[in-house]
Amino acid sequence: MKVTVSWLKKYVDFSYAPDDLAHRLTMLGLEVEGVKQVVYDFTNVVIGKITGIEKHHQNKQLSICQVDVGNESLSLVCGAPNVSLELKVPVALVGAKLPGDVTVEAATIHGYDSPGMICSEAELGLSNQSEIVMELSEDAEIGKDLQSYLGEGETVIEIDVTPNRPDCLGIIGVAREIAAITGEKLRKPEININESSSKEIKEVINVTIKNPESCPRYTARYIEGIKVGPSPRWLIQKLEAVSIRTINNIVDITNYVMMETGQPLHAFDYDLLENQEIIVRHASQGEKFTTLDEKEHTLTDKNLFICDGKKPIALAGVMGGLNSEISANTTNVLLESASFEPLNIRRTAKSLSISTDSSQRFERGVDPEGMVYANNRATQLINELAGGEVYGDVFDCFPRPAKNREIKITVESVNNLLGTTLVADEVVDIFNKLEFKSKKENGFIEVEVPSFRVDIEREVDLIEEVSRIYGFDRVESNNFSNIPLFRIPKNEEKFNQITRDQITRLGYNEIITHSLINQKLAEDFTTKNTIKLANPISEDLATLRTSILPGALQVLKWNKNRKISDHQLFEIGNIFYLENKDLSTRKEYKKIALIKTGNVGKNSWLNKSRVSTFYDFKGDVLSFLGSLGIFNINSALANLKFLNEDESVNLFCDETEIGFMGNLSQSILKKLDIEGDIYVAELDFDTLFRKYNWDKKSQQVPKFPAVQRDLAIVVNQTIKWEQVEKYIWEISDDLLMSIELFDLYRGKQIEQDQKSFAFTLTYQSNEHTLIEKEIESAISKVLENLKSKINANLRA
């Protein structure tokens, strides 16, 4: 963002030297990248007055101009179309030095001697206007050196405006910051439009916003009978100083007001619009459009169009179209000032590789309450510089008005954070200088945030405003903030760390993977609808993960390919999906994933390693849950397409599902190109958090001995151990402490369609020593229940 010192002084009085001003702006958070003086790179150029004109007898496009330069009259050949009698122009005399190492010499042009030249602004390095000669005002003194007449060049300050301060992408916004530290009043240009009393804009245009989520507000004004031509010198000087290319008076005025207010505007040639209508809508998928730079673009249904009754006429917030641009033949103008959703404009500009002054402002957010002022300001300037008749009123389509934010703040919170001793009146005064409405109420300062400050959302944002205007350099170096350096963590944060600690103690290593994965993988690990990115970086990062497992398995695969075969990994992270295809039904849940593969233990002279089994992994999962105080775990056969049907279960605690565990299916392993059994589990973090018991109570060491009984039962081949366990707990009383499976047998001693489970039951009482009769009664109940429920028999 470039501003000039003289332009700033139009809106606020200050006496800072340019370097001092640059320092103060930087201290306000508007970092100045450089200060530059615009100098005039020409010499021996004087002011002349055209006193006579005749056409060249050989070339009718040339004129022979008699020019009074004070001490003599020169006969100069000129091809510009705007030369006229009494016009005052710059004249480069013989020997004059012009930009680009050009030295003016006497020349003979088509038989006529021309001892000098009448200059355009481009030839003098003042602007890019090269087709017409520079027109000077009537008060210009004939024969006077042009540099002396123009005075000192502009002092340009270049500011690196942070994305959260779009209000400072207009010179009035920067002037407001200066006014806040100087105490001077901000002077915004007054609007005084000479409107028609008999003609209303609604007679010539109607505006419809079909996608208000992308265009919250659209305003328009109509000026009839304007004359397109070159801009006056003062306007060209301001725009050229801030690197805005000048085109004609209408386009230049829209750019001038954009730089002044920060609100982009666009002018349409009204006579090129059809059906007296403006429609704001999303493009159709694949729809094509040619912008002002003569490039054709293929659009998506996310891009926003400004259309007339039949066709698109502008790519909203980015660039206008060739089919409605202002030209020398334009006589009627429709002036647009609108607000567009920042994310939509940013996506459009990025996807089409178009970056304009307009898009850069809309991407950051414009003031929804400032666009009527900007439209009126541009209308006033057009009426003054291009004539025409202004139709009455502004067409204002505002389907989604927003209320300004209100935030409460206390002086104590300001002083505690900044280490200052400010009083309430000083804080209120700072807010008022920044045009924040504020008042003291019941020990608070109630602040209404103006619409142009889109960055202010919380109390701490207001405190930052106080610190900026009060001045960081005024805070004593020996002051200290009175804010606590230690914050008591919330229970969820504590549980997060407890979870990590307990899994790590089981020998698992934590990994962190990307939340974006391949679309096909996301679908393989869920039955829900996936959430796809509109503009992904690549196909492998196109979809939000529906499970933590796909990303973790890629880590495991990477390690396996490097001969690291034994893995115990875990990750805690969020998963995402849609309840149905509507984006508003998106869900996000925190999960804990565990993965185990490879061998248990290491080969040594004392022990030999062995391949991990489902039961090893089940022991890890149950041990982890037990460490959280979650013991009443039940299981049921799982039906998950990515798990082996014979070794997969859903886990429950008190009938609440907490997750699943199992062995990955061969189809998934083949798709991932991974060999070997891989055991996985995914548990719901929030459910475990709710089940976790924060009240730790010690238990008395049992005074009486425990009694163990080993049972081997024969069941049908289809019966799972989880079913057996369930029916044992179901019939047992408080004397049963634990059940441990220690053997599974299939062989000659039992039928082919049967198998044998051997397990140890541990009984114990806290009141007395158990007798044999009690144990036998408990065992009998277990065997009877197993017989009736799953036809289990005691193995002989």
Coordinates of C-alpha atoms in Angstrom, one line a residue, residues 516-519 533 535-543:
L516 CA -5.8 -34.9 4.7
I517 CA -5.6 -38.2 2.8
N518 CA -6.5 -39.9 -0.5
Q519 CA -10.2 -40.0 -1.3
L533 CA -11.6 -30.1 -0.5
N535 CA -9.1 -26.9 -4.2
P536 CA -6.8 -29.6 -3.0
I537 CA -3.0 -29.4 -3.3
S538 CA -2.9 -32.9 -4.7
E539 CA -5.1 -36.1 -5.1
D540 CA -3.4 -37.6 -2.1
L541 CA -4.4 -34.6 0.1
A542 CA -7.9 -34.1 -1.2
T543 CA -10.1 -35.4 1.6

